[in-house]
Amino acid sequence: MNLFNIIEEIENVDPEVYGRISERRDVIKNITSFGSKVALAAMPFAIGTIFKKAYAQTTTTPSVVAILNYALTLEYLESTFYNAGKAKGTALIPAAAATNYFNQVTTDENNHVTFLKGVITSLGAIPVSAPEIDLTAGNGSNAGPFADVLTNYQTFLAVAQVFEDTGVRAYKGQAANILANKAAAEGVKAGLYQTVLTAALGIHAVEARHASAIRSIRGATPWITSTATLGNDTGIGLVNANYDGEQNVSQGGVDVTTLKSVSGSTTSVAIATAAFDEALSMDQVLAILQGSFLVKH
């Protein structure tokens, strides 16, 4: 097996593959070596798991159109959220924050909606309609736990962070499904696979930048930093499910905390969890959002 040839082939369709394999620079900085023949022997398993994490797998593969409509549903939610915030003007969002961040991210989310609808329509399929949305997470009551989301800037920021972090994990969770649909996609339309994969990876990267920016605005680390028992680092217990799994420290069958770091013979849980993102499946995301932000009757 020539690992470099494999990575080169993946890079042809995903220029950001290296960022997905090691999504946090800290993992390179802090984990210096496996340090034993045992670890070296485990490298094929570690490599396999790293790619599974980068392109998360599910047991049931949805169709290309189903994946696109799922992505569109998530983009409807984010687009609705940011447009509602923008409509409030400086009564909610400080002018500098709007100029430096929120105006751009609102445009990005609107463009994502337009793009996904266009791709779905080009396939002769019907884009899913915008769902009924309750930005307070009240399942249509508009009096949920985030009732002041459009009047309190700090609440608005907190919900923005949760949406962005969840969006990144959600897109990552569909990468393998897109890969599994290659033959089916090409059967529908020549070049469709490349179009969908490139677009999905591009949107995923943009969502990751949104997440990093909003986390920085809130004074958090740009990446999710978990404890041994809790993936959620927002301080908001209501959204624990959005971050469940981020506390994982095992990669490729290796407990990352047992590896050397620049500061000692082991690696902290904080660094180990920050070094790798975990994906969310379609079922997981919908279970989190439906009945709260996505109204379920």
PDB file of N, CA, C and O in Angstrom, residues 29 77 112 207 224:
ATOM      1  N   LYS A  29       1.626  19.805  16.875  1.00  0.00           N
ATOM      2  CA  LYS A  29       2.518  20.476  17.817  1.00  0.00           C
ATOM      3  C   LYS A  29       2.725  19.668  19.080  1.00  0.00           C
ATOM      4  O   LYS A  29       3.828  19.620  19.630  1.00  0.00           O
ATOM      5  N   LEU A  77     -32.242  26.865   8.042  1.00  0.00           N
ATOM      6  CA  LEU A  77     -32.219  27.231   9.462  1.00  0.00           C
ATOM      7  C   LEU A  77     -31.217  28.344   9.714  1.00  0.00           C
ATOM      8  O   LEU A  77     -31.538  29.363  10.350  1.00  0.00           O
ATOM      9  N   HIS A 112     -25.671  29.678   0.073  1.00  0.00           N
ATOM     10  CA  HIS A 112     -25.729  28.220   0.206  1.00  0.00           C
ATOM     11  C   HIS A 112     -27.132  27.710  -0.134  1.00  0.00           C
ATOM     12  O   HIS A 112     -27.283  26.694  -0.811  1.00  0.00           O
ATOM     13  N   GLU A 207     -18.422  26.719   6.699  1.00  0.00           N
ATOM     14  CA  GLU A 207     -19.097  26.591   7.989  1.00  0.00           C
ATOM     15  C   GLU A 207     -18.084  26.478   9.121  1.00  0.00           C
ATOM     16  O   GLU A 207     -18.293  27.005  10.227  1.00  0.00           O
ATOM     17  N   ILE A 224     -13.504  23.107  19.331  1.00  0.00           N
ATOM     18  CA  ILE A 224     -14.214  22.511  20.462  1.00  0.00           C
ATOM     19  C   ILE A 224     -13.222  21.818  21.379  1.00  0.00           C
ATOM     20  O   ILE A 224     -12.439  20.967  20.948  1.00  0.00           O
TER      21      ILE A 224
END
